[in-house]
mmCIF file of C-alpha atoms and ligand atoms in Angstrom:
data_model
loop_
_atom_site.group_PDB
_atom_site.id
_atom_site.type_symbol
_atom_site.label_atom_id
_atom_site.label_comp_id
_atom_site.label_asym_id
_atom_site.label_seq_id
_atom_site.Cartn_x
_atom_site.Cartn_y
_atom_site.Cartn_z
ATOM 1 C CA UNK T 219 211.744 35.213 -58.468
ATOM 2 C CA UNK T 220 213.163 32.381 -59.938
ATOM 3 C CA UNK T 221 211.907 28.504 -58.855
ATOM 4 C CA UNK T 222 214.660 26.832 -56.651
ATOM 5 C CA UNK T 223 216.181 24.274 -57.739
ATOM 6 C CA UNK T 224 214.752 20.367 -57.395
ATOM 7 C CA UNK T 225 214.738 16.876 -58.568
ATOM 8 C CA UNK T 226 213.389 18.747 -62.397
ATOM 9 C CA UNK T 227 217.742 19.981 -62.621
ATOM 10 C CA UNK T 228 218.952 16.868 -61.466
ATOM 11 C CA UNK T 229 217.065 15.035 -64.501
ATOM 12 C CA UNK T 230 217.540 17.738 -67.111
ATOM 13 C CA UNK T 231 221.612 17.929 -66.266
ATOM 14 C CA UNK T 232 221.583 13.767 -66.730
ATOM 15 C CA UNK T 233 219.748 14.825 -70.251
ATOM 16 C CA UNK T 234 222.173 17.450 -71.174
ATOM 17 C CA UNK T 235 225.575 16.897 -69.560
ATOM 18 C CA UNK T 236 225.776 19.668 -67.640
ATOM 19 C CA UNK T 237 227.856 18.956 -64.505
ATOM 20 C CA UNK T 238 226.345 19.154 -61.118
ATOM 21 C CA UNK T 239 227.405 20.427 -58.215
ATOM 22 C CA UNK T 240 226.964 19.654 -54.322
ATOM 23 C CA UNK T 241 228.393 21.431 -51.491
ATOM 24 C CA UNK T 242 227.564 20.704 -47.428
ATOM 25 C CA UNK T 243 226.355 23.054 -45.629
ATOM 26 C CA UNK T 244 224.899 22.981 -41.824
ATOM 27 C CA UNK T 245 223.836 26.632 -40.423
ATOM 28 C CA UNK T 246 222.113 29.733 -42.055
ATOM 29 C CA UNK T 247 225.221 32.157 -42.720
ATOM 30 C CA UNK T 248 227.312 29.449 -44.664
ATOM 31 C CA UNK T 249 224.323 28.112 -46.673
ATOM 32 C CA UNK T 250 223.721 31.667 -47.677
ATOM 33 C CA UNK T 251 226.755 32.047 -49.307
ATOM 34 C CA UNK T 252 227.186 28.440 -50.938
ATOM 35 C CA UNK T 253 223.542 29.348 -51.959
ATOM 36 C CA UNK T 254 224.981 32.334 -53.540
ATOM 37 C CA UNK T 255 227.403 30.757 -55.559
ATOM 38 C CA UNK T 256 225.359 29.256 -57.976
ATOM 39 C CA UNK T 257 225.552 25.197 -56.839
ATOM 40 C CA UNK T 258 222.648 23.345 -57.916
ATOM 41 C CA UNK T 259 221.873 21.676 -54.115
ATOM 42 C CA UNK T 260 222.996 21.909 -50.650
ATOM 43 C CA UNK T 261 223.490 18.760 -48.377
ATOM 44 C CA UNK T 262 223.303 19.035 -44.563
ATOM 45 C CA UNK T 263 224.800 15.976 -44.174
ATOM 46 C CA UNK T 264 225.572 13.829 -41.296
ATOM 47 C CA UNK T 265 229.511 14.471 -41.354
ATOM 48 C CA UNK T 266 227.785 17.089 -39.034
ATOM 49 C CA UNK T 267 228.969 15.066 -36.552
ATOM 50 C CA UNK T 268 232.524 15.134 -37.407
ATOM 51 C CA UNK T 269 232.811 19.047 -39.016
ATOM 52 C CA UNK T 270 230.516 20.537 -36.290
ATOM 53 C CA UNK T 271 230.494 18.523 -33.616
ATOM 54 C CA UNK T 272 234.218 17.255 -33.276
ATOM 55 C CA UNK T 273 233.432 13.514 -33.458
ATOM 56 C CA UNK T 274 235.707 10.694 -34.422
ATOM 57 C CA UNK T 275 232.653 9.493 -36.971
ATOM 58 C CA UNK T 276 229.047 9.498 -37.497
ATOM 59 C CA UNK T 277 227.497 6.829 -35.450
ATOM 60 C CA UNK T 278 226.037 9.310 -32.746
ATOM 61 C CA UNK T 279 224.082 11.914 -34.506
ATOM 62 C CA UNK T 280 220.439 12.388 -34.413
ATOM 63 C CA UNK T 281 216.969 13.135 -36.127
ATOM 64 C CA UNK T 282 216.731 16.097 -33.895
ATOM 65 C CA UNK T 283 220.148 17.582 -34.899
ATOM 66 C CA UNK T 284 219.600 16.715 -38.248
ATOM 67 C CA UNK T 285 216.340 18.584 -38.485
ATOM 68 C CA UNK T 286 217.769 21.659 -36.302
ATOM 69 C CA UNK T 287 220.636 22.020 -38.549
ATOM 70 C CA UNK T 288 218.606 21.342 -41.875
ATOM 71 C CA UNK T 289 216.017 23.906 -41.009
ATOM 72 C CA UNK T 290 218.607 26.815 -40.310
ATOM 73 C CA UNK T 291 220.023 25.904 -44.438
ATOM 74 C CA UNK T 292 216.413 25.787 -45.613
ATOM 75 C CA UNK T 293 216.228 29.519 -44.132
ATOM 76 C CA UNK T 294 219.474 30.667 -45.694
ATOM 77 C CA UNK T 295 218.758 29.006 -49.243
ATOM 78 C CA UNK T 296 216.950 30.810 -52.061
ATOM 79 C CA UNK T 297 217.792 28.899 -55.099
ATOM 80 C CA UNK T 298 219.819 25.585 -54.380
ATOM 81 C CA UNK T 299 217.976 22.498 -53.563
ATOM 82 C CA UNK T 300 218.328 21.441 -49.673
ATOM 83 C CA UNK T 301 219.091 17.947 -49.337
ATOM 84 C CA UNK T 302 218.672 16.815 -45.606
ATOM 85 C CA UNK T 303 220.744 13.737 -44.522
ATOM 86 C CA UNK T 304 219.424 10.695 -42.541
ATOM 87 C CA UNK T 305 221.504 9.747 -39.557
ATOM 88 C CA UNK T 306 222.669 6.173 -38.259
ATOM 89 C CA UNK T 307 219.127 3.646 -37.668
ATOM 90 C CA UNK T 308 216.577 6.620 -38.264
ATOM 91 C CA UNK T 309 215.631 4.308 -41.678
ATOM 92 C CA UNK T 310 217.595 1.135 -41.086
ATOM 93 C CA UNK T 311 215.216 -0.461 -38.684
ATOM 94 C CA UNK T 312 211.546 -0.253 -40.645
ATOM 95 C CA UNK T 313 210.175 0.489 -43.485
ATOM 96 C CA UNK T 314 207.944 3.168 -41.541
ATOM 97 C CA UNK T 315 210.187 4.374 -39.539
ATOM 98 C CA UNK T 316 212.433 5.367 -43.115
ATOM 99 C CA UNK T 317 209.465 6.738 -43.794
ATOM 100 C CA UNK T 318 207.899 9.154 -41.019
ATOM 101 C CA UNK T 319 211.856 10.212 -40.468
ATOM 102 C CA UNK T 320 212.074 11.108 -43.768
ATOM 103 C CA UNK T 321 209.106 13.155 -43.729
ATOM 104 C CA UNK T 322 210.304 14.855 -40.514
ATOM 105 C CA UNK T 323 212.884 16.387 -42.726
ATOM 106 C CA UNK T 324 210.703 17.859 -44.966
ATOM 107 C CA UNK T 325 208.121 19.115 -42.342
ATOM 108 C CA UNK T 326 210.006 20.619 -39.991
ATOM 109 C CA UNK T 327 213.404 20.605 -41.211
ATOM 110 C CA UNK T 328 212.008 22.066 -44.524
ATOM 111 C CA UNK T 329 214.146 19.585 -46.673
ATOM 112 C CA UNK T 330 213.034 19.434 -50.078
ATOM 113 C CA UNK T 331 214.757 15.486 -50.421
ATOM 114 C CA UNK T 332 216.646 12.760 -48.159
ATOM 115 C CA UNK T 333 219.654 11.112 -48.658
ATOM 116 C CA UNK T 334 220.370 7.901 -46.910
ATOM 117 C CA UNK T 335 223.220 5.370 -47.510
ATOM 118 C CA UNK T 336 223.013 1.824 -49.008
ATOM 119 C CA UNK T 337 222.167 0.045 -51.700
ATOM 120 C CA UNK T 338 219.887 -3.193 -52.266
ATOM 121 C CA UNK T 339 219.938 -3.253 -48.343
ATOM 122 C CA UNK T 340 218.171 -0.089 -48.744
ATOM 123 C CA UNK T 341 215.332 -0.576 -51.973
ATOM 124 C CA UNK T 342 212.288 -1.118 -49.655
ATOM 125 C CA UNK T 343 212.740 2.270 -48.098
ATOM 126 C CA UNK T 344 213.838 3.913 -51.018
ATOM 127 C CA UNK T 345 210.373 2.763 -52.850
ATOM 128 C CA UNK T 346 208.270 4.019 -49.596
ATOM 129 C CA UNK T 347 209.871 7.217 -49.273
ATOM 130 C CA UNK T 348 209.405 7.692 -52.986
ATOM 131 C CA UNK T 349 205.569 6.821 -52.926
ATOM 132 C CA UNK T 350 205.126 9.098 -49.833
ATOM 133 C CA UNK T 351 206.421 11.599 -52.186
ATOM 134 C CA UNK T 352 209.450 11.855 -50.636
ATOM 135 C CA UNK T 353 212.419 12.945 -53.108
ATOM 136 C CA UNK T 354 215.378 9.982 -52.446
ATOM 137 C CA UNK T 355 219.036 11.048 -53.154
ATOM 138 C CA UNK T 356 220.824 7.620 -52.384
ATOM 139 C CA UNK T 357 224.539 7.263 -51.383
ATOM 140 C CA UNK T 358 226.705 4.304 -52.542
ATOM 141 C CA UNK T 359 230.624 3.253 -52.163
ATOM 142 C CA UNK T 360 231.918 4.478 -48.884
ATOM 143 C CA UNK T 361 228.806 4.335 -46.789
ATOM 144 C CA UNK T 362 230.359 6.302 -43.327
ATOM 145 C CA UNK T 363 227.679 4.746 -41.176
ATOM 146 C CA UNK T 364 228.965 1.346 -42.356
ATOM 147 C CA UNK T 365 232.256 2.190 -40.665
ATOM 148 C CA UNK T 366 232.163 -0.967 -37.875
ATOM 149 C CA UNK T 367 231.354 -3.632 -41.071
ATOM 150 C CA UNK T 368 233.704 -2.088 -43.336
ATOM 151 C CA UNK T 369 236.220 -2.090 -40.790
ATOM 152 C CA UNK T 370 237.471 1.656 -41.327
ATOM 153 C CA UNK T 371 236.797 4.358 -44.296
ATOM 154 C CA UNK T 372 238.467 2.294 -47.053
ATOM 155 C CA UNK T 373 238.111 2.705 -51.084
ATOM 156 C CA UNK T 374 235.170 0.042 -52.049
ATOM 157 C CA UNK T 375 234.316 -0.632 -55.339
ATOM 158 C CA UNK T 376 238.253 -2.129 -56.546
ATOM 159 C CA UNK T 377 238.260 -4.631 -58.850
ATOM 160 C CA UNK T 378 235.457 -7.227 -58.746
ATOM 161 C CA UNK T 379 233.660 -5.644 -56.400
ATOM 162 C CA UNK T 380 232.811 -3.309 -58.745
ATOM 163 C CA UNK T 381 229.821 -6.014 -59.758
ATOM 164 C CA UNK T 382 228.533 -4.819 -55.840
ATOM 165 C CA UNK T 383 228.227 -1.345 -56.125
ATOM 166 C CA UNK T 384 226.640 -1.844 -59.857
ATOM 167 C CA UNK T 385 223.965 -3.707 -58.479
ATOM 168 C CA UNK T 386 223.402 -1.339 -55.795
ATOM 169 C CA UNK T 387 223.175 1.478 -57.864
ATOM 170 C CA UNK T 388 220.798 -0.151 -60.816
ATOM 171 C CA UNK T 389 218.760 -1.425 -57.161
ATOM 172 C CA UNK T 390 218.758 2.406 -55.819
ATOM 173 C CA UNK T 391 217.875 3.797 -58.993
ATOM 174 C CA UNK T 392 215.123 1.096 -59.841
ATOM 175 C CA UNK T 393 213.760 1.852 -56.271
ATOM 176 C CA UNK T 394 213.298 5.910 -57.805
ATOM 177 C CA UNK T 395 216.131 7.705 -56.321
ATOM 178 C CA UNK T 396 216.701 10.720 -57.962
ATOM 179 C CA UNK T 397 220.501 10.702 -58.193
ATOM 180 C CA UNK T 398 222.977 8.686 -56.251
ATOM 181 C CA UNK T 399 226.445 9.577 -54.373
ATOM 182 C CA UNK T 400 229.103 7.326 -55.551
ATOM 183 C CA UNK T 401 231.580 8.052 -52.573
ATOM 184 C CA UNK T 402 235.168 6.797 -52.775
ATOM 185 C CA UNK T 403 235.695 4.128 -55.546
ATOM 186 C CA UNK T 404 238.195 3.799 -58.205
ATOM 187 C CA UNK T 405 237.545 6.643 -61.443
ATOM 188 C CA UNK T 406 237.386 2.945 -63.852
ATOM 189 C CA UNK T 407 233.960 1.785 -61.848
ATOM 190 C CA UNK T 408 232.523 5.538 -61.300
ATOM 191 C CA UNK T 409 232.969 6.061 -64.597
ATOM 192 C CA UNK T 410 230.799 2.294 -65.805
ATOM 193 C CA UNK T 411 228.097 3.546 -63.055
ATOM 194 C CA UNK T 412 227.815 6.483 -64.518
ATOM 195 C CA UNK T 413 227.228 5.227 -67.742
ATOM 196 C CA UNK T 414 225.205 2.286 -67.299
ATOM 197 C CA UNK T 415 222.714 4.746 -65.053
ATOM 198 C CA UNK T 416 219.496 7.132 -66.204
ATOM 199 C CA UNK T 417 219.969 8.944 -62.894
ATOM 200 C CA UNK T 418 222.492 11.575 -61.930
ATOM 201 C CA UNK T 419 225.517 10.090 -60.400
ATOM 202 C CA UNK T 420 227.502 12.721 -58.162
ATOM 203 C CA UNK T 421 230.867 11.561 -57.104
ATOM 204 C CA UNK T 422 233.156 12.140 -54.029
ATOM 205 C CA UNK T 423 236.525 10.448 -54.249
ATOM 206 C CA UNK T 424 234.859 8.837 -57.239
ATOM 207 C CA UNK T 425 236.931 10.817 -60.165
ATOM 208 C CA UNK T 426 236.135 13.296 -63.360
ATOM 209 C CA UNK T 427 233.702 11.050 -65.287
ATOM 210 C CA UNK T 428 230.312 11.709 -62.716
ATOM 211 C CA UNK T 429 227.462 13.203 -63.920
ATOM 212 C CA UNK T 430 228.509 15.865 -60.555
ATOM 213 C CA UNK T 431 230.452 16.710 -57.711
ATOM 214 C CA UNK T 432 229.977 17.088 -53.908
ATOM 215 C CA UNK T 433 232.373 18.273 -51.284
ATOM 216 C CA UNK T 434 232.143 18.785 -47.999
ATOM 217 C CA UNK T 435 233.004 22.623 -47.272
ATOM 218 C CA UNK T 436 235.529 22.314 -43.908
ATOM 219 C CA UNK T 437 237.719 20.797 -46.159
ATOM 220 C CA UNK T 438 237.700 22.532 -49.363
ATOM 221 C CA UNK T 439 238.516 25.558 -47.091
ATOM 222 C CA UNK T 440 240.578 23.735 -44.965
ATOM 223 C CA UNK T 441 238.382 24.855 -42.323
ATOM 224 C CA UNK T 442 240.218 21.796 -39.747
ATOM 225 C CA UNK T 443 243.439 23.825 -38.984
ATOM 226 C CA UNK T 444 246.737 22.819 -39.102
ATOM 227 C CA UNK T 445 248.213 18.958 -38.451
ATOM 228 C CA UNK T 446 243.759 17.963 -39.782
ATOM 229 C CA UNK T 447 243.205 15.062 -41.709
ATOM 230 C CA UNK T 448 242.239 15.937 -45.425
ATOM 231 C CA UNK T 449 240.859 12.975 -47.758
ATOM 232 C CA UNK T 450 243.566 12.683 -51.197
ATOM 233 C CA UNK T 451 240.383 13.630 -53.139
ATOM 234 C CA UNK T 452 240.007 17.011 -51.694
ATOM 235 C CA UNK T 453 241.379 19.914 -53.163
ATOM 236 C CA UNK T 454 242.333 23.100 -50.768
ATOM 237 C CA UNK T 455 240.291 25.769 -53.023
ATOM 238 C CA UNK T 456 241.366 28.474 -49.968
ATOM 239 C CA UNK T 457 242.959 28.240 -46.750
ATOM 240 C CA UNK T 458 240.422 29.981 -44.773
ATOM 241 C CA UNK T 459 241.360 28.471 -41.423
ATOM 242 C CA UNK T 460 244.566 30.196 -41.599
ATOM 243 C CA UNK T 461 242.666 33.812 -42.948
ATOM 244 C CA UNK T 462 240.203 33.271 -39.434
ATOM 245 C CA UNK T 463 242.750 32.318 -37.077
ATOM 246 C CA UNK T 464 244.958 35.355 -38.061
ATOM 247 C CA UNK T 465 241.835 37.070 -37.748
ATOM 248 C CA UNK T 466 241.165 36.363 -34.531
ATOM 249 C CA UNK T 467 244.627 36.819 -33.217
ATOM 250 C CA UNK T 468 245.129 40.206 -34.986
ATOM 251 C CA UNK T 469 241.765 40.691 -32.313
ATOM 252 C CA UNK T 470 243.426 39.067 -29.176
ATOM 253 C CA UNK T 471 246.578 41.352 -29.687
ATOM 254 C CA UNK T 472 244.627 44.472 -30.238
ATOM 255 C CA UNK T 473 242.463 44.558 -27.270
ATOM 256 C CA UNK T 474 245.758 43.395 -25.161
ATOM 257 C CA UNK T 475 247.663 46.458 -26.412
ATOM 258 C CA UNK T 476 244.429 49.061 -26.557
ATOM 259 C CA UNK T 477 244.098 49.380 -30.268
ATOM 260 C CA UNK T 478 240.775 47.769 -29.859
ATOM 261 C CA UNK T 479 238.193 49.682 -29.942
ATOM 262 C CA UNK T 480 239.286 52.985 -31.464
ATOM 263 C CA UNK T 481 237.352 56.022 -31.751
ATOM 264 C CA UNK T 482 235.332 54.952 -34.755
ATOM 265 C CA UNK T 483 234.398 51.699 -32.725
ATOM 266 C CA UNK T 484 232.840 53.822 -29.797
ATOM 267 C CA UNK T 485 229.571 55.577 -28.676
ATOM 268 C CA UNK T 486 229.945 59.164 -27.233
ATOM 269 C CA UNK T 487 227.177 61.084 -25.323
ATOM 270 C CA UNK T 488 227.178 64.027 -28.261
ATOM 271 C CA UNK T 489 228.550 63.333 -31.479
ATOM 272 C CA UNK T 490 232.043 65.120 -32.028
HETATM 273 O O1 LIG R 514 227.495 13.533 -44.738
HETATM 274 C C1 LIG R 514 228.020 14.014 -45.759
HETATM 275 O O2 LIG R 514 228.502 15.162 -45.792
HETATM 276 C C2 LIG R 514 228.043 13.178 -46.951
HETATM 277 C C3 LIG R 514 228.828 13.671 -48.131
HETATM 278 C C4 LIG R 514 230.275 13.507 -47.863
HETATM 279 C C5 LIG R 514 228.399 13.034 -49.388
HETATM 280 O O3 LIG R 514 227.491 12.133 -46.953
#
């Protein structure tokens, strides 16, 4: 069987050039078939709250859902890496506290790396996690957690602030992430991160020039329905909501009218 994937392909593709790529993922079924797709890692990420959960950001989730959900991937993943996310003040408050919650992601959540937002804010737990010998996958840009500072989900990054997010990236990467999300800033200062960094840089909203990609798969499959909000940077690869809800109605109308369950659907005393 062949070795999953870790921190090893994230290094090696940096080396090479090969792109990487991310996808979300938060139950056993789904990660089984992003697993099967050939991506390089799977995220359970904290937009849990919004895709799964149906909430407005992600301010409320917890260590406990993070480690159900990450643990149910883990199962359904063979060859990807499983990156497990860490929700709103599970590392913000201490040092410690980064760290044991971290490590509850690998224990029992069966993680096999973190990610957590910020940048210099962030170092000190980035270097404890990392000497605990706890893969880091940092996340930079548009940091949804940082929704009340930032005042809403707005592109960071423009113009001078550029100088910000470069010194939170060389901060995250000199702290020994492994990679870093670059989420939602302009292609120009993606593209001077990427180059100025010896780690992976995987981009969201962040444009073609990233060392990789991640997207988050409810909207890639436009998994939302109809009259949902979908980010400019994502592109519709199917319309599955559409294929399910038809799906489902062809169902409704079938058991209305009888169709459903036909012969072939049914157990009989003696077979016929
Ligand atoms: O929580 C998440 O899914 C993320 C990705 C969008 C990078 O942080």
């Amino acid at each position: 069987m062949a070795a999953k994937k870790n921190v090893n392909t994230f290094s090696q593709a940096k080396k090479s050039g090969e792109k990487l790529t991310m996808i979300t993922a938060y139950d056993y079924s789904i990660a089984r078939l992003v697993d099967q797709c050939g991506v390089d890692a799977v995220l359970v990420g904290d937009s849990l709250g919004n895709v799964i959960l149906g909430q407005p950001d992600t301010m409320s989730v917890t260590m406990e859902q993070m480690i159900h959900h990450t643990r149910a991937v883990a199962e359904g993943t063979e060859n990807a890496m499983v990156v497990g996310d860490m929700p709103f003040l599970s590392y913000q408050v201490s040092v410690p506290d980064a760290v044991l919650n971290a490590g509850r992601l690998l224990k029992e959540g069966r993680a096999q790396a973190v990610k957590l937002e910020g940048g210099v804010n962030v170092e000190a737990q980035i270097r404890a996690m990392v000497n605990a010998s706890i893969p880091v996958l940092a996340h930079i840009g548009l940091t949804p957690q940082s929704i009340n500072t930032m005042g809403g989900l707005k592109v960071q990054g423009k113009g001078e602030d550029a100088e910000r997010l470069m010194r939170d990236a060389l901060a995250v990467q000199d702290a020994g992430a492994f990679a870093v999300v670059v989420e939602c800033v302009p292609v120009e200062t993606a593209d001077a991160l990427t180059k100025a960094l010896t780690i992976p840089t995987i981009g969201i909203g962040a444009g073609p020039n990233c060392d990789g990609q991640i997207l988050v798969y409810q909207d890639m499959l436009a998994l939302g329905g109809e009259g949902s909000f979908r980010p400019k940077f994502v592109k519709k690869y199917a319309d599955v909501g559409e294929t399910i809800k038809s799906a489902f109605g062809q169902f409704v109308s079938e058991v209305k009218s009888g169709a459903f369950p036909s012969p072939e659907y049914c157990f009989r005393n003696s077979p016929k």
